[in-house]
Amino acid sequence: VCFDSYFDHRTGFEFDLTAAGSKIDLILLNNRWDTNWNPVWYGKVGMEDSAWVAEFQIPLSQLRYGNAKEHTWGLHSWRWINRYQEEDQWNLIRRDGPGHLYSIGELHGVNGITMKRKLELLPYLVGKYRTYPREVGNPYSSGSDKKFSVGLDGKAGLSSDFTLDFTINPDFGQVEADPSVLNLSAFEVFYDEKRPFFLEGKNILDFNFGGGMLFYSRRIGHAPMAMPELDEDEYSEPADLTPILGAVKITGKTKNGLSIGIMESLTDRKMIGITTPGKIWEQAAEPMTNYFVTRVQKDIHEGNTLIGGMLTATNRFLNDSNLYILNRSAYTGGIDFRHHWKNKTYFIDFKSVFSNVSGENEAMLGEQTSSARYFQRPDADYVHLDSAINRLAGNGGSVRVGKGSNGKWRYSAGIYWRTPGLELNDIGYSQESDMMGQEISVGYLETVPRGIFREYSAFFEQSRAWNFGGINTNSEYSLNWRSVFTNKWRLNASWMRFSAAYDPRLLRGGPSVWMKGFWHNRYSINTDPSRKLAFEYGIHFHFFDDQVSTSWQTFTEISYRPANSLRLSVDADYLETGDNYQYVGEIQSSAGPRYIFSFLQRETLALTFRVNYALTPDFTIQYYGNPYFSLGDYGQFKYVCDSRSKQLEDIYHIYSSSEILLNPPDNCYYAQENSQAVQPYSFDNPDFNFTQFRSNLVARWEYKPGSTLYLVWTHGQSQYVNVSRFSMNDNFGNMFNIPSDNIFLLKLSYWFQI
């Protein structure tokens, strides 16, 4: 059952019961949903002589609604029948419509209800015991640690419209570990948020923009960014996270369609202990930092028009000179506008963002030379590297117009831009600035069964991008097919063409390099997911115009439900690439900078095991295991000669066997070019063999609604070595010989109202 208690056709509070009585709650956002919402409510199921029955008891304090004498709410109920892969709707939800909440029914006559401004409190106790390999001589590595902590989460109804959420000394020890990854690119890896406080109400604080976002909550409590560099006889205290002292959120929406979200968080100054023989001292690794986010949106014309804005502020208290590499302050913001017309068939979207960051010269130099900008590029005459500035500013925007619903055809076209100085990463997430481009999309959807198909769709997309120097950096065409057969199997396919273009980031601060194009093909098939045994298999591979590079990947997921209460699954992802343009490094030689790259032969295998067992609807056991292996063998080293040439033989020079030699004792390559005018130089062997295994075992008992007991075992093993001669089989055999890190945790929380 779902209530649109704001009656804004955008936010549905949904409560679900499974046939066995397990509870699911989520916020429905038309064409997507957020299962991280966690209200306190009651539900039971039962079997009668000829019927299955479900009963819901939902406190009004868990819903949001405006202050009015008489309410009209959206109301919907539905049933999911898994064996048919079918939804039965109380009110018709058109599959080609603009979204679920525009089509649900209405509940009239809700009179005289007022919000009881109760205070909900969730105190918790955490006991943690950690074991890890003891390091002789390291005073910070005794082999085991114990920790006990307390904290508090709370929620207060400020009015029927707005709710205050707060947390003091939060602990997220029961949260599943991030998947393993070995990142060889210049860009930061994006990880999903998994911490409950930051997940709840996340939709209100969303502002996505061009593959990035203004608010990326993983910035709060991240690993310290100024860990000390140690000499051989020095040891430092380990630090994985920055302590969060507290955080507060206010979210809600008025009866006039004005939604507001405000979040304030404070993280503590993190000091790292350092010791050398005869001396112990501390060094700051992260300053005390204040994060502030506010989001406002206004519905107009019965939800056909939406106007909104967002502002963020990051302020660091920099009292230590070694922290001057960090921005002292960062302010970002944006406005968004969306308008529908003709029964929400057509739309226009507009977004605009800005940023203004300031700090010491060291911080601003780091921003200018980061992978998002590379102002130091020798062929980038439209930007200038300035080591004396204390401020960097930029902006971006996008406009898109199209047909988004009703009927079988969809189409849209848009433009976007991000100036070189745009920087969102103090509290947001963005990989690249300095770009502008255009996009076109045309698609056809069939939602009525036709022949062997239950449904299918096909979309053609085209895009092209330039940097602000006018250099073409991307040209892409794609055709995507999705289909479901009448036997409930699925077949998806995509064909993509990337035309030749310049890559201004391949050499990580060096000149732009002409890159030949390639084809990318991807195919996947899924069996009927309603069966006890189901699987998905996919493959994608590339055809490169340079006739040297190679890439192919397979992925498989198998799930098995031997009983209604038990689900087992395994994912296997294998990738094999031969990259002719893997960056190695920049070497300063007597003939000037040498930008070195090579052919990289890489194999990667990632496995994910999951076990979900529900002994009762309130007591579950979950296991997550993630073995990860990646091997890299570098060869055919080369340096850039003429990066702007479109002929491969002119772009780079390949070292001959007489010009480069690996010296095994120090694991370094020594290069002596044929020209006697160039002095010899060297660089480290970049070969690698990376093995990692992460796992979580969590027993969760909700012993009363809102109150939970967790028992957790977190296990980790990791090893990185600069050799590539091991095989994947060797890595499997050696994995459990790697020293392990184990955390045993007990967490008890108790929910009550005042």
PDB file of C-alpha atoms in Angstrom, residues 8 10 55 72 78 86 167-168 187 203 237 274 310 350 366 415 427 441 467 470 523 529 628 646 704:
ATOM      1  CA  ASP A   8       2.423  16.157  -4.935  1.00  0.00           C
ATOM      2  CA  ARG A  10       6.208  12.898  -6.681  1.00  0.00           C
ATOM      3  CA  GLU A  55      -2.833  -6.382   7.984  1.00  0.00           C
ATOM      4  CA  THR A  72      -6.668  14.614  -0.038  1.00  0.00           C
ATOM      5  CA  TRP A  78      -0.867  -3.484  -5.575  1.00  0.00           C
ATOM      6  CA  GLU A  86       3.219  -9.627 -12.780  1.00  0.00           C
ATOM      7  CA  THR A 167      22.968  11.504  14.986  1.00  0.00           C
ATOM      8  CA  ILE A 168      25.672  11.777  17.650  1.00  0.00           C
ATOM      9  CA  PHE A 187      39.904   9.301 -11.767  1.00  0.00           C
ATOM     10  CA  ASN A 203      16.153  11.792  -2.483  1.00  0.00           C
ATOM     11  CA  GLU A 237      48.950   5.096  13.797  1.00  0.00           C
ATOM     12  CA  ILE A 274      54.066   8.887  14.801  1.00  0.00           C
ATOM     13  CA  MET A 310      20.823  23.816  -3.915  1.00  0.00           C
ATOM     14  CA  PHE A 350      17.514  23.106 -17.402  1.00  0.00           C
ATOM     15  CA  GLY A 366      46.667  20.899  -6.529  1.00  0.00           C
ATOM     16  CA  ILE A 415      23.602  20.462 -24.735  1.00  0.00           C
ATOM     17  CA  ILE A 427      31.313  17.694  -0.826  1.00  0.00           C
ATOM     18  CA  SER A 441      18.369  10.167 -28.181  1.00  0.00           C
ATOM     19  CA  ASN A 467      37.101  20.836 -24.385  1.00  0.00           C
ATOM     20  CA  GLY A 470      37.974  23.446 -29.201  1.00  0.00           C
ATOM     21  CA  TYR A 523      25.075  -8.899 -24.933  1.00  0.00           C
ATOM     22  CA  PRO A 529      13.763 -14.848 -12.396  1.00  0.00           C
ATOM     23  CA  TYR A 628      39.208 -10.204  -6.171  1.00  0.00           C
ATOM     24  CA  LYS A 646      47.238  10.856 -36.489  1.00  0.00           C
ATOM     25  CA  LYS A 704      10.827  -5.114  18.474  1.00  0.00           C
TER      26      LYS A 704
END
